[in-house]
């Protein structure tokens, strides 16, 4: 039996969307990338196709905003793209499509109560953070076994990325914890024999010469 090799996953959030700019909850819904979002993705494509990396494939959420991001980056990488349902964003239930102001105005007490639950945070009729984490962990473990030793770029959502990293770093997902990751940065983790380890966080694209 051969020695298992670590698989490196690069976790990247999709580009900025119209609803991101409007501070509106997307969850399982969607909105198109903004012009700024597209330009930022093209900057990532230049960086990720550089000599520092050797990506072998892209795994993406099926959400159009993630698929568009993956397609734009792949203009530079030219590797296989595979969609995975378990990379979709947290289901925000009845709060999807609403702005944060609308949620705070109409459901402020419920929002505050849920935030204090940490990993058990669950929007009404939605999905908890721990459920998001478990499906994402199971998927990456499976892919890590399938593609041992590869570097795999994962295009997904901030809720998925935070859940994975916070679990690795044993965070409680509660208000007041120090900030750990930035939403517009690359986070990398390694996986070997179903064990995940944080590798490097908050990697920024190098400026174009």
PDB file of C-alpha atoms in Angstrom:
ATOM      1  CA  UNK A   1       0.000   0.000   0.000  1.00  0.00           C
ATOM      2  CA  UNK A   2       1.477   3.348  -1.059  1.00  0.00           C
ATOM      3  CA  UNK A   3       2.110   6.341   1.158  1.00  0.00           C
ATOM      4  CA  UNK A   4      -0.731   8.893   1.088  1.00  0.00           C
ATOM      5  CA  UNK A   5       0.109  12.314  -0.293  1.00  0.00           C
ATOM      6  CA  UNK A   6      -1.332  15.605   0.951  1.00  0.00           C
ATOM      7  CA  UNK A   7      -3.766  17.442  -1.282  1.00  0.00           C
ATOM      8  CA  UNK A   8      -3.614  21.241  -1.162  1.00  0.00           C
ATOM      9  CA  UNK A   9      -6.903  23.111  -1.460  1.00  0.00           C
ATOM     10  CA  UNK A  10      -7.023  26.807  -2.291  1.00  0.00           C
ATOM     11  CA  UNK A  11     -10.312  28.265  -1.063  1.00  0.00           C
ATOM     12  CA  UNK A  12     -11.455  31.385  -2.891  1.00  0.00           C
ATOM     13  CA  UNK A  13     -14.721  33.271  -2.622  1.00  0.00           C
ATOM     14  CA  UNK A  14     -16.544  34.216  -5.803  1.00  0.00           C
ATOM     15  CA  UNK A  15     -16.158  37.759  -7.148  1.00  0.00           C
ATOM     16  CA  UNK A  16     -18.212  40.645  -5.801  1.00  0.00           C
ATOM     17  CA  UNK A  17     -21.856  40.580  -6.902  1.00  0.00           C
ATOM     18  CA  UNK A  18     -24.595  43.176  -7.225  1.00  0.00           C
ATOM     19  CA  UNK A  19     -26.225  41.928  -4.021  1.00  0.00           C
ATOM     20  CA  UNK A  20     -22.882  41.961  -2.172  1.00  0.00           C
ATOM     21  CA  UNK A  21     -22.615  45.632  -3.025  1.00  0.00           C
ATOM     22  CA  UNK A  22     -26.199  46.217  -1.886  1.00  0.00           C
ATOM     23  CA  UNK A  23     -25.531  44.294   1.360  1.00  0.00           C
ATOM     24  CA  UNK A  24     -28.292  41.824   0.490  1.00  0.00           C
ATOM     25  CA  UNK A  25     -28.269  38.178   1.617  1.00  0.00           C
ATOM     26  CA  UNK A  26     -27.826  35.760  -1.291  1.00  0.00           C
ATOM     27  CA  UNK A  27     -27.574  32.280   0.202  1.00  0.00           C
ATOM     28  CA  UNK A  28     -29.024  29.891  -2.415  1.00  0.00           C
ATOM     29  CA  UNK A  29     -30.233  32.826  -4.547  1.00  0.00           C
ATOM     30  CA  UNK A  30     -27.921  34.668  -6.916  1.00  0.00           C
ATOM     31  CA  UNK A  31     -26.976  37.953  -8.560  1.00  0.00           C
ATOM     32  CA  UNK A  32     -24.409  38.749 -11.269  1.00  0.00           C
ATOM     33  CA  UNK A  33     -20.825  39.818 -10.698  1.00  0.00           C
ATOM     34  CA  UNK A  34     -20.190  43.548 -10.735  1.00  0.00           C
ATOM     35  CA  UNK A  35     -17.621  45.141 -13.051  1.00  0.00           C
ATOM     36  CA  UNK A  36     -15.305  45.509 -10.041  1.00  0.00           C
ATOM     37  CA  UNK A  37     -15.915  41.856  -9.183  1.00  0.00           C
ATOM     38  CA  UNK A  38     -14.966  40.731 -12.676  1.00  0.00           C
ATOM     39  CA  UNK A  39     -11.785  42.818 -12.649  1.00  0.00           C
ATOM     40  CA  UNK A  40     -10.788  41.399  -9.255  1.00  0.00           C
ATOM     41  CA  UNK A  41     -11.349  37.858 -10.543  1.00  0.00           C
ATOM     42  CA  UNK A  42      -9.143  38.570 -13.565  1.00  0.00           C
ATOM     43  CA  UNK A  43      -6.437  39.775 -11.173  1.00  0.00           C
ATOM     44  CA  UNK A  44      -6.749  36.498  -9.280  1.00  0.00           C
ATOM     45  CA  UNK A  45      -6.466  34.613 -12.581  1.00  0.00           C
ATOM     46  CA  UNK A  46      -3.151  36.329 -13.324  1.00  0.00           C
ATOM     47  CA  UNK A  47      -1.832  35.533  -9.859  1.00  0.00           C
ATOM     48  CA  UNK A  48      -3.064  31.944  -9.696  1.00  0.00           C
ATOM     49  CA  UNK A  49      -1.560  31.109 -13.084  1.00  0.00           C
ATOM     50  CA  UNK A  50       1.873  32.223 -11.885  1.00  0.00           C
ATOM     51  CA  UNK A  51       4.881  29.993 -11.064  1.00  0.00           C
ATOM     52  CA  UNK A  52       4.011  29.736  -7.363  1.00  0.00           C
ATOM     53  CA  UNK A  53       1.103  27.392  -8.129  1.00  0.00           C
ATOM     54  CA  UNK A  54       0.423  24.174 -10.050  1.00  0.00           C
ATOM     55  CA  UNK A  55      -3.361  23.843  -9.975  1.00  0.00           C
ATOM     56  CA  UNK A  56      -4.615  20.632 -11.556  1.00  0.00           C
ATOM     57  CA  UNK A  57      -8.351  21.280 -11.445  1.00  0.00           C
ATOM     58  CA  UNK A  58     -11.061  23.647 -10.193  1.00  0.00           C
ATOM     59  CA  UNK A  59     -13.941  22.527  -7.984  1.00  0.00           C
ATOM     60  CA  UNK A  60     -16.773  25.056  -7.845  1.00  0.00           C
ATOM     61  CA  UNK A  61     -20.105  25.695  -6.222  1.00  0.00           C
ATOM     62  CA  UNK A  62     -22.946  25.405  -8.752  1.00  0.00           C
ATOM     63  CA  UNK A  63     -24.153  28.946  -7.997  1.00  0.00           C
ATOM     64  CA  UNK A  64     -23.852  31.114 -11.140  1.00  0.00           C
ATOM     65  CA  UNK A  65     -21.689  33.687  -9.320  1.00  0.00           C
ATOM     66  CA  UNK A  66     -19.205  30.948  -8.409  1.00  0.00           C
ATOM     67  CA  UNK A  67     -19.352  29.249 -11.814  1.00  0.00           C
ATOM     68  CA  UNK A  68     -18.692  32.579 -13.533  1.00  0.00           C
ATOM     69  CA  UNK A  69     -15.722  33.187 -11.251  1.00  0.00           C
ATOM     70  CA  UNK A  70     -14.348  29.711 -11.982  1.00  0.00           C
ATOM     71  CA  UNK A  71     -14.783  30.159 -15.735  1.00  0.00           C
ATOM     72  CA  UNK A  72     -12.975  33.515 -15.746  1.00  0.00           C
ATOM     73  CA  UNK A  73     -10.063  32.141 -13.738  1.00  0.00           C
ATOM     74  CA  UNK A  74      -9.898  29.087 -15.965  1.00  0.00           C
ATOM     75  CA  UNK A  75      -9.245  31.281 -18.994  1.00  0.00           C
ATOM     76  CA  UNK A  76      -5.741  31.445 -17.501  1.00  0.00           C
ATOM     77  CA  UNK A  77      -5.453  28.019 -15.842  1.00  0.00           C
ATOM     78  CA  UNK A  78      -7.090  25.822 -18.520  1.00  0.00           C
ATOM     79  CA  UNK A  79      -7.830  22.878 -16.245  1.00  0.00           C
ATOM     80  CA  UNK A  80     -10.859  20.681 -15.600  1.00  0.00           C
ATOM     81  CA  UNK A  81     -13.808  22.357 -13.832  1.00  0.00           C
ATOM     82  CA  UNK A  82     -16.144  20.272 -11.691  1.00  0.00           C
ATOM     83  CA  UNK A  83     -19.295  21.450  -9.907  1.00  0.00           C
ATOM     84  CA  UNK A  84     -20.149  20.161  -6.451  1.00  0.00           C
ATOM     85  CA  UNK A  85     -23.459  20.792  -4.683  1.00  0.00           C
ATOM     86  CA  UNK A  86     -21.820  20.585  -1.258  1.00  0.00           C
ATOM     87  CA  UNK A  87     -19.896  23.805  -1.974  1.00  0.00           C
ATOM     88  CA  UNK A  88     -23.102  25.840  -2.221  1.00  0.00           C
ATOM     89  CA  UNK A  89     -23.620  28.699   0.228  1.00  0.00           C
ATOM     90  CA  UNK A  90     -25.420  28.316   3.532  1.00  0.00           C
ATOM     91  CA  UNK A  91     -29.197  28.215   3.117  1.00  0.00           C
ATOM     92  CA  UNK A  92     -30.439  31.463   4.658  1.00  0.00           C
ATOM     93  CA  UNK A  93     -34.098  30.462   4.526  1.00  0.00           C
ATOM     94  CA  UNK A  94     -36.633  33.293   4.625  1.00  0.00           C
ATOM     95  CA  UNK A  95     -33.867  35.896   4.935  1.00  0.00           C
ATOM     96  CA  UNK A  96     -32.550  35.263   1.419  1.00  0.00           C
ATOM     97  CA  UNK A  97     -33.011  38.241  -0.870  1.00  0.00           C
ATOM     98  CA  UNK A  98     -33.360  40.688   2.030  1.00  0.00           C
ATOM     99  CA  UNK A  99     -30.922  43.455   2.872  1.00  0.00           C
ATOM    100  CA  UNK A 100     -29.231  43.441   6.263  1.00  0.00           C
ATOM    101  CA  UNK A 101     -31.214  46.564   7.125  1.00  0.00           C
ATOM    102  CA  UNK A 102     -34.477  44.766   6.322  1.00  0.00           C
ATOM    103  CA  UNK A 103     -33.469  41.770   8.438  1.00  0.00           C
ATOM    104  CA  UNK A 104     -32.445  43.940  11.369  1.00  0.00           C
ATOM    105  CA  UNK A 105     -35.663  45.944  11.119  1.00  0.00           C
ATOM    106  CA  UNK A 106     -38.037  43.003  10.753  1.00  0.00           C
ATOM    107  CA  UNK A 107     -36.219  40.232  12.631  1.00  0.00           C
ATOM    108  CA  UNK A 108     -33.615  41.963  14.760  1.00  0.00           C
ATOM    109  CA  UNK A 109     -34.327  39.985  17.925  1.00  0.00           C
ATOM    110  CA  UNK A 110     -34.192  36.666  16.072  1.00  0.00           C
ATOM    111  CA  UNK A 111     -30.963  37.654  14.313  1.00  0.00           C
ATOM    112  CA  UNK A 112     -29.264  38.606  17.578  1.00  0.00           C
ATOM    113  CA  UNK A 113     -30.431  35.382  19.233  1.00  0.00           C
ATOM    114  CA  UNK A 114     -29.110  33.290  16.370  1.00  0.00           C
ATOM    115  CA  UNK A 115     -25.735  35.063  16.288  1.00  0.00           C
ATOM    116  CA  UNK A 116     -25.232  34.156  19.961  1.00  0.00           C
ATOM    117  CA  UNK A 117     -25.628  30.466  19.105  1.00  0.00           C
ATOM    118  CA  UNK A 118     -22.278  30.303  17.319  1.00  0.00           C
ATOM    119  CA  UNK A 119     -22.045  27.095  15.301  1.00  0.00           C
ATOM    120  CA  UNK A 120     -25.784  26.477  15.793  1.00  0.00           C
ATOM    121  CA  UNK A 121     -26.678  29.756  14.022  1.00  0.00           C
ATOM    122  CA  UNK A 122     -29.598  28.921  11.731  1.00  0.00           C
ATOM    123  CA  UNK A 123     -31.694  31.461   9.781  1.00  0.00           C
ATOM    124  CA  UNK A 124     -35.446  30.726   9.933  1.00  0.00           C
ATOM    125  CA  UNK A 125     -36.162  27.759   7.612  1.00  0.00           C
ATOM    126  CA  UNK A 126     -32.456  27.661   6.730  1.00  0.00           C
ATOM    127  CA  UNK A 127     -29.303  25.689   7.458  1.00  0.00           C
ATOM    128  CA  UNK A 128     -26.950  25.794  10.448  1.00  0.00           C
ATOM    129  CA  UNK A 129     -23.261  26.581  10.236  1.00  0.00           C
ATOM    130  CA  UNK A 130     -22.331  23.142  11.524  1.00  0.00           C
ATOM    131  CA  UNK A 131     -24.354  21.534   8.724  1.00  0.00           C
ATOM    132  CA  UNK A 132     -22.479  23.664   6.180  1.00  0.00           C
ATOM    133  CA  UNK A 133     -19.163  22.650   7.703  1.00  0.00           C
ATOM    134  CA  UNK A 134     -19.941  18.928   7.778  1.00  0.00           C
ATOM    135  CA  UNK A 135     -20.950  18.730   4.122  1.00  0.00           C
ATOM    136  CA  UNK A 136     -17.943  20.774   3.001  1.00  0.00           C
ATOM    137  CA  UNK A 137     -15.517  18.731   5.113  1.00  0.00           C
ATOM    138  CA  UNK A 138     -16.929  15.458   3.797  1.00  0.00           C
ATOM    139  CA  UNK A 139     -16.596  16.667   0.214  1.00  0.00           C
ATOM    140  CA  UNK A 140     -12.992  17.865   0.552  1.00  0.00           C
ATOM    141  CA  UNK A 141     -11.983  14.657   2.328  1.00  0.00           C
ATOM    142  CA  UNK A 142     -13.439  12.638  -0.533  1.00  0.00           C
ATOM    143  CA  UNK A 143     -11.761  14.787  -3.179  1.00  0.00           C
ATOM    144  CA  UNK A 144      -8.486  14.635  -1.241  1.00  0.00           C
ATOM    145  CA  UNK A 145      -8.568  10.849  -1.410  1.00  0.00           C
ATOM    146  CA  UNK A 146      -9.460  10.922  -5.106  1.00  0.00           C
ATOM    147  CA  UNK A 147      -6.754  13.383  -6.129  1.00  0.00           C
ATOM    148  CA  UNK A 148      -3.870  12.810  -3.718  1.00  0.00           C
ATOM    149  CA  UNK A 149      -0.917  15.135  -4.051  1.00  0.00           C
ATOM    150  CA  UNK A 150      -2.703  17.657  -6.286  1.00  0.00           C
ATOM    151  CA  UNK A 151      -3.322  21.369  -5.887  1.00  0.00           C
ATOM    152  CA  UNK A 152      -7.036  22.031  -6.284  1.00  0.00           C
ATOM    153  CA  UNK A 153      -8.648  25.447  -6.513  1.00  0.00           C
ATOM    154  CA  UNK A 154     -12.042  25.640  -4.797  1.00  0.00           C
ATOM    155  CA  UNK A 155     -14.427  28.442  -5.784  1.00  0.00           C
ATOM    156  CA  UNK A 156     -17.127  28.744  -3.165  1.00  0.00           C
ATOM    157  CA  UNK A 157     -18.746  31.145  -0.687  1.00  0.00           C
ATOM    158  CA  UNK A 158     -17.646  32.965   2.436  1.00  0.00           C
ATOM    159  CA  UNK A 159     -19.977  30.969   4.675  1.00  0.00           C
ATOM    160  CA  UNK A 160     -18.393  27.722   3.495  1.00  0.00           C
ATOM    161  CA  UNK A 161     -14.836  29.024   3.764  1.00  0.00           C
ATOM    162  CA  UNK A 162     -15.347  30.470   7.250  1.00  0.00           C
ATOM    163  CA  UNK A 163     -16.923  27.246   8.477  1.00  0.00           C
ATOM    164  CA  UNK A 164     -13.994  25.156   7.248  1.00  0.00           C
ATOM    165  CA  UNK A 165     -11.303  27.475   8.640  1.00  0.00           C
ATOM    166  CA  UNK A 166     -13.083  28.153  11.938  1.00  0.00           C
ATOM    167  CA  UNK A 167     -13.424  24.410  12.524  1.00  0.00           C
ATOM    168  CA  UNK A 168      -9.703  23.888  11.900  1.00  0.00           C
ATOM    169  CA  UNK A 169      -8.817  26.733  14.253  1.00  0.00           C
ATOM    170  CA  UNK A 170     -11.349  25.615  16.891  1.00  0.00           C
ATOM    171  CA  UNK A 171     -13.275  28.867  16.840  1.00  0.00           C
ATOM    172  CA  UNK A 172     -16.656  29.155  18.579  1.00  0.00           C
ATOM    173  CA  UNK A 173     -18.138  31.341  15.822  1.00  0.00           C
ATOM    174  CA  UNK A 174     -19.255  33.878  18.429  1.00  0.00           C
ATOM    175  CA  UNK A 175     -19.258  37.687  18.387  1.00  0.00           C
ATOM    176  CA  UNK A 176     -16.139  39.216  19.902  1.00  0.00           C
ATOM    177  CA  UNK A 177     -13.694  36.642  18.552  1.00  0.00           C
ATOM    178  CA  UNK A 178     -10.720  38.251  16.762  1.00  0.00           C
ATOM    179  CA  UNK A 179     -11.007  38.374  12.991  1.00  0.00           C
ATOM    180  CA  UNK A 180      -9.234  35.432  11.395  1.00  0.00           C
ATOM    181  CA  UNK A 181      -9.738  35.563   7.616  1.00  0.00           C
ATOM    182  CA  UNK A 182     -10.493  38.259   5.044  1.00  0.00           C
ATOM    183  CA  UNK A 183     -13.255  37.564   2.548  1.00  0.00           C
ATOM    184  CA  UNK A 184     -11.291  38.619  -0.532  1.00  0.00           C
ATOM    185  CA  UNK A 185      -8.177  36.562   0.148  1.00  0.00           C
ATOM    186  CA  UNK A 186      -7.065  33.032  -0.722  1.00  0.00           C
ATOM    187  CA  UNK A 187      -7.126  30.520   2.129  1.00  0.00           C
ATOM    188  CA  UNK A 188      -5.187  27.262   1.785  1.00  0.00           C
ATOM    189  CA  UNK A 189      -5.612  23.998   3.670  1.00  0.00           C
ATOM    190  CA  UNK A 190      -4.072  20.564   3.216  1.00  0.00           C
ATOM    191  CA  UNK A 191      -5.791  17.210   3.494  1.00  0.00           C
ATOM    192  CA  UNK A 192      -4.157  13.817   4.037  1.00  0.00           C
ATOM    193  CA  UNK A 193      -5.875  10.625   5.207  1.00  0.00           C
ATOM    194  CA  UNK A 194      -9.072  12.623   5.883  1.00  0.00           C
ATOM    195  CA  UNK A 195      -7.203  14.968   8.240  1.00  0.00           C
ATOM    196  CA  UNK A 196      -7.306  18.660   7.359  1.00  0.00           C
ATOM    197  CA  UNK A 197      -4.709  21.209   8.427  1.00  0.00           C
ATOM    198  CA  UNK A 198      -4.553  24.945   7.924  1.00  0.00           C
ATOM    199  CA  UNK A 199      -1.708  25.791   5.564  1.00  0.00           C
ATOM    200  CA  UNK A 200      -1.635  29.546   4.857  1.00  0.00           C
ATOM    201  CA  UNK A 201      -4.364  32.155   5.255  1.00  0.00           C
ATOM    202  CA  UNK A 202      -5.161  35.547   3.741  1.00  0.00           C
ATOM    203  CA  UNK A 203      -2.938  35.247   0.675  1.00  0.00           C
ATOM    204  CA  UNK A 204      -3.195  38.319  -1.536  1.00  0.00           C
ATOM    205  CA  UNK A 205      -2.632  38.427  -5.290  1.00  0.00           C
ATOM    206  CA  UNK A 206       0.752  39.877  -6.119  1.00  0.00           C
ATOM    207  CA  UNK A 207       0.638  43.174  -8.030  1.00  0.00           C
ATOM    208  CA  UNK A 208       1.006  42.864 -11.776  1.00  0.00           C
ATOM    209  CA  UNK A 209       4.492  44.118 -12.798  1.00  0.00           C
TER     210      UNK A 209
END
